């Protein structure tokens, strides 16, 4: 953050995992549980242009190990909701100013455990406990700096859904529309249980050393195991059985070997190894712990009375959706959320055999309903027309 | 095993976890994958008396972390199927000679990784890969020594079901009736995936040291984490949510703390901690790895053609049952097993909200059907009558 001497604060660009992000210093932040961060920076990306009255801003919130890279945009890296966001897409970046913010505590440019403290040392084990609500409060400070007093819409899936929901309840006046996909009103006992196992896997790795491993080899095995556990829960049993059955990986011999420890792998083991390796290459174990524990804390009704009382504070129009085969964020939770929301909120369904991950891979299924609910306003006819024209040309 | 000098081999008694077990040396064993154990001992318990023609022997097979202690008998320790097995019970020990054998590789008295090799050192990391089929072959040698050429019935749940099924197919002439409860014909991709995570948790613990930890503190944290993962899958999501919700444990503050790492626990975390601690006190981590990998290998059709071809070899009468809420050994797998078995085999259902563990806690639900199918033969009228009389007196 050198060279910023203007009176008006400005973001600066940075490169995170091959993607250019903006990084904006929002200053000190008091945390919900009494902790404090003296100097918070949030990383974010934007697509499109904020219009004159700042009425076209859309916030898209990422999931646990996601980043701000929702859409490819001008980079060469695929985004995680590329199909949904872009010129001529349902969330049309010719029409909307789309923002995505790396969560507080993350490792994609925002202040997190790998960031330096005021003395220039990585926070590591000293990084404080943060909640979904803490991140949303930080994000609101960033929105202020960006000149966005009210979001046209805020949406997200999984932990991104938790963040979107928290936005709508914490800042009723600042969220006009809110889409909560594959996420309930609070993390459940089972989600907490699987999350605890993941955090313990990281802590069990001797290379974790309490979280102060920067500068040496990190807890890659522990993070990999955490990812394995998580990934099983992100997919359905039926998909695992259908894709892999009991097949061996290549020429390996999973059925055992007379050499102790010489057992080869089943395909499903190799698949999970691959998922683990991919995450370990791109994600920081401390951030995994911090964000996982933040997600465990997710409870939009905390300190707000009953769930319906808490949700009654929101003035947004809601869009709720679930994946029919999700066995981590069960459709039942989306139904319970929708029932507790003011008004009659339907639950849209992504039909997929693969489980939770379909909120990423099958988001296209929600596009007609999302477009009809949020993104077909006729009060912006010109822009809409040009978007349609673009779509026609592209088609 | 000192002092055995008689020509006829004899078991000797030993005390395992406060329970008197018999231990019988069955000699060297060649393993399915080419390994070899030079001197195998199997631990077992019995209840009742073997009749003159050895026609009343019932084998009950334990699950992954179970022991031979099916029933309390004369000990003061509860058995894991106490309600099912005992004088006047459905499996009436006044009538049947009930045997339960600790699986090869286990830690309840049978030869396993904690046993001493011929040089007097614990096997540890050198203990070979064993399969369900290997254990069944060892158990058949024990049955020979006990004078049991054919079991009246063999039954088990979960891994015990896998062992029972393997018995019926490996030794068709020696199993007259076979009950397979909460277990399918083969371990599925998802079961393998969760099992891999558990084995990796143990291997990740620095105290595992490859499996050669005897004489020092063992991998208690890793074994505890393995148990946590397993235990979640043994219970249903609905049960966890209903029992624990998002409640805090006692006065702990799970919602976080301004002290890094100072987070208290949710009740469900404390519950899983308790499950982990209980297992760590009673189970050897190496045995957990060996038996888990044996269970991953479970596939009754391996090297036997198609599933129906493999099962056609069995001549037993089958009894198949599933827990309706089981999300580890899905009822679908029991249906597939029953469909592939010769004849028309019905699938009985344990109705329970708690998931897989109901094969232990709710076994009473199967007793009327089991009694009707296997244990109400009138060819042993006198014994049956006395059993009924006992039941009446007890009532």
PDB file of C-alpha atoms in Angstrom, chain A residues 153-298:
ATOM      1  CA  UNK A 153     -28.920  -7.466  -5.450  1.00  0.00           C
ATOM      2  CA  UNK A 154     -26.673  -9.624  -3.326  1.00  0.00           C
ATOM      3  CA  UNK A 155     -26.339 -13.305  -4.079  1.00  0.00           C
ATOM      4  CA  UNK A 156     -24.274 -16.287  -3.193  1.00  0.00           C
ATOM      5  CA  UNK A 157     -24.220 -20.045  -2.776  1.00  0.00           C
ATOM      6  CA  UNK A 158     -23.129 -22.144   0.180  1.00  0.00           C
ATOM      7  CA  UNK A 159     -21.050 -19.857   2.446  1.00  0.00           C
ATOM      8  CA  UNK A 160     -21.724 -17.162  -0.156  1.00  0.00           C
ATOM      9  CA  UNK A 161     -25.410 -17.660   0.554  1.00  0.00           C
ATOM     10  CA  UNK A 162     -24.749 -17.211   4.270  1.00  0.00           C
ATOM     11  CA  UNK A 163     -22.984 -13.944   3.517  1.00  0.00           C
ATOM     12  CA  UNK A 164     -25.779 -12.759   1.234  1.00  0.00           C
ATOM     13  CA  UNK A 165     -28.409 -13.540   3.852  1.00  0.00           C
ATOM     14  CA  UNK A 166     -26.398 -11.814   6.575  1.00  0.00           C
ATOM     15  CA  UNK A 167     -26.109  -8.739   4.343  1.00  0.00           C
ATOM     16  CA  UNK A 168     -29.871  -8.556   3.886  1.00  0.00           C
ATOM     17  CA  UNK A 169     -30.531  -8.750   7.616  1.00  0.00           C
ATOM     18  CA  UNK A 170     -27.632  -6.639   8.880  1.00  0.00           C
ATOM     19  CA  UNK A 171     -28.227  -3.868   6.337  1.00  0.00           C
ATOM     20  CA  UNK A 172     -31.902  -3.993   5.352  1.00  0.00           C
ATOM     21  CA  UNK A 173     -31.694  -0.628   3.650  1.00  0.00           C
ATOM     22  CA  UNK A 174     -28.746  -1.601   1.528  1.00  0.00           C
ATOM     23  CA  UNK A 175     -29.992  -4.827  -0.064  1.00  0.00           C
ATOM     24  CA  UNK A 176     -32.899  -4.638  -2.477  1.00  0.00           C
ATOM     25  CA  UNK A 177     -32.793  -8.244  -3.627  1.00  0.00           C
ATOM     26  CA  UNK A 178     -31.113 -11.244  -2.064  1.00  0.00           C
ATOM     27  CA  UNK A 179     -30.497 -14.724  -3.454  1.00  0.00           C
ATOM     28  CA  UNK A 180     -29.548 -17.476  -1.008  1.00  0.00           C
ATOM     29  CA  UNK A 181     -28.563 -20.644  -2.813  1.00  0.00           C
ATOM     30  CA  UNK A 182     -27.797 -23.993  -1.199  1.00  0.00           C
ATOM     31  CA  UNK A 183     -27.619 -22.517   2.283  1.00  0.00           C
ATOM     32  CA  UNK A 184     -29.907 -22.295   5.291  1.00  0.00           C
ATOM     33  CA  UNK A 185     -30.482 -19.720   8.008  1.00  0.00           C
ATOM     34  CA  UNK A 186     -27.821 -21.248  10.262  1.00  0.00           C
ATOM     35  CA  UNK A 187     -25.165 -23.925  10.188  1.00  0.00           C
ATOM     36  CA  UNK A 188     -26.598 -27.162  11.531  1.00  0.00           C
ATOM     37  CA  UNK A 189     -25.213 -29.692  13.980  1.00  0.00           C
ATOM     38  CA  UNK A 190     -24.107 -31.932  11.133  1.00  0.00           C
ATOM     39  CA  UNK A 191     -22.390 -29.121   9.267  1.00  0.00           C
ATOM     40  CA  UNK A 192     -20.629 -28.199  12.497  1.00  0.00           C
ATOM     41  CA  UNK A 193     -19.628 -31.822  13.041  1.00  0.00           C
ATOM     42  CA  UNK A 194     -18.073 -32.202   9.589  1.00  0.00           C
ATOM     43  CA  UNK A 195     -16.443 -28.790   9.981  1.00  0.00           C
ATOM     44  CA  UNK A 196     -14.886 -29.758  13.311  1.00  0.00           C
ATOM     45  CA  UNK A 197     -13.348 -32.838  11.705  1.00  0.00           C
ATOM     46  CA  UNK A 198     -11.830 -30.652   8.983  1.00  0.00           C
ATOM     47  CA  UNK A 199     -10.365 -28.152  11.410  1.00  0.00           C
ATOM     48  CA  UNK A 200      -8.966 -30.969  13.526  1.00  0.00           C
ATOM     49  CA  UNK A 201      -7.360 -32.538  10.468  1.00  0.00           C
ATOM     50  CA  UNK A 202      -5.413 -29.341   9.874  1.00  0.00           C
ATOM     51  CA  UNK A 203      -4.479 -28.958  13.521  1.00  0.00           C
ATOM     52  CA  UNK A 204      -3.319 -32.586  13.627  1.00  0.00           C
ATOM     53  CA  UNK A 205      -0.719 -32.018  10.929  1.00  0.00           C
ATOM     54  CA  UNK A 206       2.611 -31.503  12.740  1.00  0.00           C
ATOM     55  CA  UNK A 207       3.487 -28.847  10.175  1.00  0.00           C
ATOM     56  CA  UNK A 208       0.582 -26.708  11.335  1.00  0.00           C
ATOM     57  CA  UNK A 209       2.553 -25.744  14.454  1.00  0.00           C
ATOM     58  CA  UNK A 210      -0.419 -23.925  15.908  1.00  0.00           C
ATOM     59  CA  UNK A 211      -0.828 -21.834  12.765  1.00  0.00           C
ATOM     60  CA  UNK A 212       2.615 -20.232  12.674  1.00  0.00           C
ATOM     61  CA  UNK A 213       4.017 -22.172   9.751  1.00  0.00           C
ATOM     62  CA  UNK A 214       4.714 -19.342   7.314  1.00  0.00           C
ATOM     63  CA  UNK A 215       8.213 -19.518   5.990  1.00  0.00           C
ATOM     64  CA  UNK A 216       8.306 -23.287   6.166  1.00  0.00           C
ATOM     65  CA  UNK A 217       6.338 -26.158   4.674  1.00  0.00           C
ATOM     66  CA  UNK A 218       2.721 -25.772   5.713  1.00  0.00           C
ATOM     67  CA  UNK A 219       0.220 -28.410   6.837  1.00  0.00           C
ATOM     68  CA  UNK A 220      -0.465 -29.712   3.356  1.00  0.00           C
ATOM     69  CA  UNK A 221      -1.473 -33.188   4.456  1.00  0.00           C
ATOM     70  CA  UNK A 222      -3.863 -31.819   7.052  1.00  0.00           C
ATOM     71  CA  UNK A 223      -5.404 -29.360   4.622  1.00  0.00           C
ATOM     72  CA  UNK A 224      -5.649 -32.142   2.050  1.00  0.00           C
ATOM     73  CA  UNK A 225      -7.470 -34.360   4.518  1.00  0.00           C
ATOM     74  CA  UNK A 226      -9.828 -31.530   5.414  1.00  0.00           C
ATOM     75  CA  UNK A 227     -10.595 -31.135   1.729  1.00  0.00           C
ATOM     76  CA  UNK A 228     -11.202 -34.857   1.286  1.00  0.00           C
ATOM     77  CA  UNK A 229     -13.746 -34.879   4.104  1.00  0.00           C
ATOM     78  CA  UNK A 230     -15.403 -31.753   2.734  1.00  0.00           C
ATOM     79  CA  UNK A 231     -15.413 -32.955  -0.840  1.00  0.00           C
ATOM     80  CA  UNK A 232     -17.214 -36.183   0.021  1.00  0.00           C
ATOM     81  CA  UNK A 233     -19.952 -34.071   1.579  1.00  0.00           C
ATOM     82  CA  UNK A 234     -20.051 -31.805  -1.493  1.00  0.00           C
ATOM     83  CA  UNK A 235     -20.923 -34.724  -3.744  1.00  0.00           C
ATOM     84  CA  UNK A 236     -23.750 -37.237  -3.476  1.00  0.00           C
ATOM     85  CA  UNK A 237     -23.304 -40.876  -2.552  1.00  0.00           C
ATOM     86  CA  UNK A 238     -25.007 -41.832  -5.805  1.00  0.00           C
ATOM     87  CA  UNK A 239     -22.530 -39.854  -7.870  1.00  0.00           C
ATOM     88  CA  UNK A 240     -19.495 -41.358  -6.148  1.00  0.00           C
ATOM     89  CA  UNK A 241     -20.900 -44.847  -6.597  1.00  0.00           C
ATOM     90  CA  UNK A 242     -21.853 -44.226 -10.210  1.00  0.00           C
ATOM     91  CA  UNK A 243     -18.565 -42.566 -11.211  1.00  0.00           C
ATOM     92  CA  UNK A 244     -16.099 -44.753  -9.382  1.00  0.00           C
ATOM     93  CA  UNK A 245     -17.723 -47.901  -8.046  1.00  0.00           C
ATOM     94  CA  UNK A 246     -14.995 -50.137  -6.702  1.00  0.00           C
ATOM     95  CA  UNK A 247     -12.640 -49.608  -9.644  1.00  0.00           C
ATOM     96  CA  UNK A 248      -8.904 -49.497  -9.110  1.00  0.00           C
ATOM     97  CA  UNK A 249      -6.885 -46.456 -10.096  1.00  0.00           C
ATOM     98  CA  UNK A 250      -5.008 -47.355 -13.270  1.00  0.00           C
ATOM     99  CA  UNK A 251      -2.825 -50.357 -12.662  1.00  0.00           C
ATOM    100  CA  UNK A 252      -2.818 -49.895  -8.908  1.00  0.00           C
ATOM    101  CA  UNK A 253      -3.921 -52.778  -6.684  1.00  0.00           C
ATOM    102  CA  UNK A 254      -6.242 -51.412  -4.008  1.00  0.00           C
ATOM    103  CA  UNK A 255      -7.262 -54.854  -2.972  1.00  0.00           C
ATOM    104  CA  UNK A 256      -4.108 -55.080  -0.978  1.00  0.00           C
ATOM    105  CA  UNK A 257      -0.606 -56.298  -1.186  1.00  0.00           C
ATOM    106  CA  UNK A 258       1.561 -58.683   0.753  1.00  0.00           C
ATOM    107  CA  UNK A 259       3.878 -55.742   1.295  1.00  0.00           C
ATOM    108  CA  UNK A 260       2.682 -53.893   4.397  1.00  0.00           C
ATOM    109  CA  UNK A 261       1.505 -50.412   3.458  1.00  0.00           C
ATOM    110  CA  UNK A 262       1.859 -51.360  -0.194  1.00  0.00           C
ATOM    111  CA  UNK A 263      -1.821 -51.060  -0.982  1.00  0.00           C
ATOM    112  CA  UNK A 264      -2.768 -49.272  -4.199  1.00  0.00           C
ATOM    113  CA  UNK A 265      -5.714 -46.941  -4.484  1.00  0.00           C
ATOM    114  CA  UNK A 266      -9.283 -47.226  -5.524  1.00  0.00           C
ATOM    115  CA  UNK A 267     -10.318 -44.678  -8.150  1.00  0.00           C
ATOM    116  CA  UNK A 268     -12.366 -42.776  -5.617  1.00  0.00           C
ATOM    117  CA  UNK A 269      -9.271 -42.422  -3.421  1.00  0.00           C
ATOM    118  CA  UNK A 270      -7.257 -41.107  -6.337  1.00  0.00           C
ATOM    119  CA  UNK A 271     -10.057 -38.676  -7.120  1.00  0.00           C
ATOM    120  CA  UNK A 272     -10.036 -37.359  -3.569  1.00  0.00           C
ATOM    121  CA  UNK A 273      -6.231 -37.200  -3.607  1.00  0.00           C
ATOM    122  CA  UNK A 274      -6.561 -35.019  -6.697  1.00  0.00           C
ATOM    123  CA  UNK A 275      -9.123 -32.748  -5.058  1.00  0.00           C
ATOM    124  CA  UNK A 276      -6.853 -32.446  -2.031  1.00  0.00           C
ATOM    125  CA  UNK A 277      -3.767 -31.634  -4.107  1.00  0.00           C
ATOM    126  CA  UNK A 278      -5.633 -29.000  -6.107  1.00  0.00           C
ATOM    127  CA  UNK A 279      -6.779 -27.206  -2.985  1.00  0.00           C
ATOM    128  CA  UNK A 280      -3.433 -27.441  -1.229  1.00  0.00           C
ATOM    129  CA  UNK A 281      -1.797 -25.674  -4.172  1.00  0.00           C
ATOM    130  CA  UNK A 282      -4.165 -22.736  -3.991  1.00  0.00           C
ATOM    131  CA  UNK A 283      -5.384 -22.306  -0.425  1.00  0.00           C
ATOM    132  CA  UNK A 284      -3.924 -21.352   2.928  1.00  0.00           C
ATOM    133  CA  UNK A 285      -4.624 -23.754   5.799  1.00  0.00           C
ATOM    134  CA  UNK A 286      -5.087 -20.970   8.349  1.00  0.00           C
ATOM    135  CA  UNK A 287      -7.671 -19.315   6.127  1.00  0.00           C
ATOM    136  CA  UNK A 288      -9.388 -22.681   5.810  1.00  0.00           C
ATOM    137  CA  UNK A 289      -9.635 -22.868   9.603  1.00  0.00           C
ATOM    138  CA  UNK A 290     -10.736 -19.252  10.014  1.00  0.00           C
ATOM    139  CA  UNK A 291     -13.411 -19.415   7.316  1.00  0.00           C
ATOM    140  CA  UNK A 292     -14.623 -22.846   8.401  1.00  0.00           C
ATOM    141  CA  UNK A 293     -15.087 -21.623  11.957  1.00  0.00           C
ATOM    142  CA  UNK A 294     -16.768 -18.483  10.642  1.00  0.00           C
ATOM    143  CA  UNK A 295     -19.166 -20.705   8.718  1.00  0.00           C
ATOM    144  CA  UNK A 296     -19.806 -22.796  11.837  1.00  0.00           C
ATOM    145  CA  UNK A 297     -20.866 -19.530  13.488  1.00  0.00           C
ATOM    146  CA  UNK A 298     -23.396 -18.776  10.741  1.00  0.00           C
TER     147      UNK A 298
END
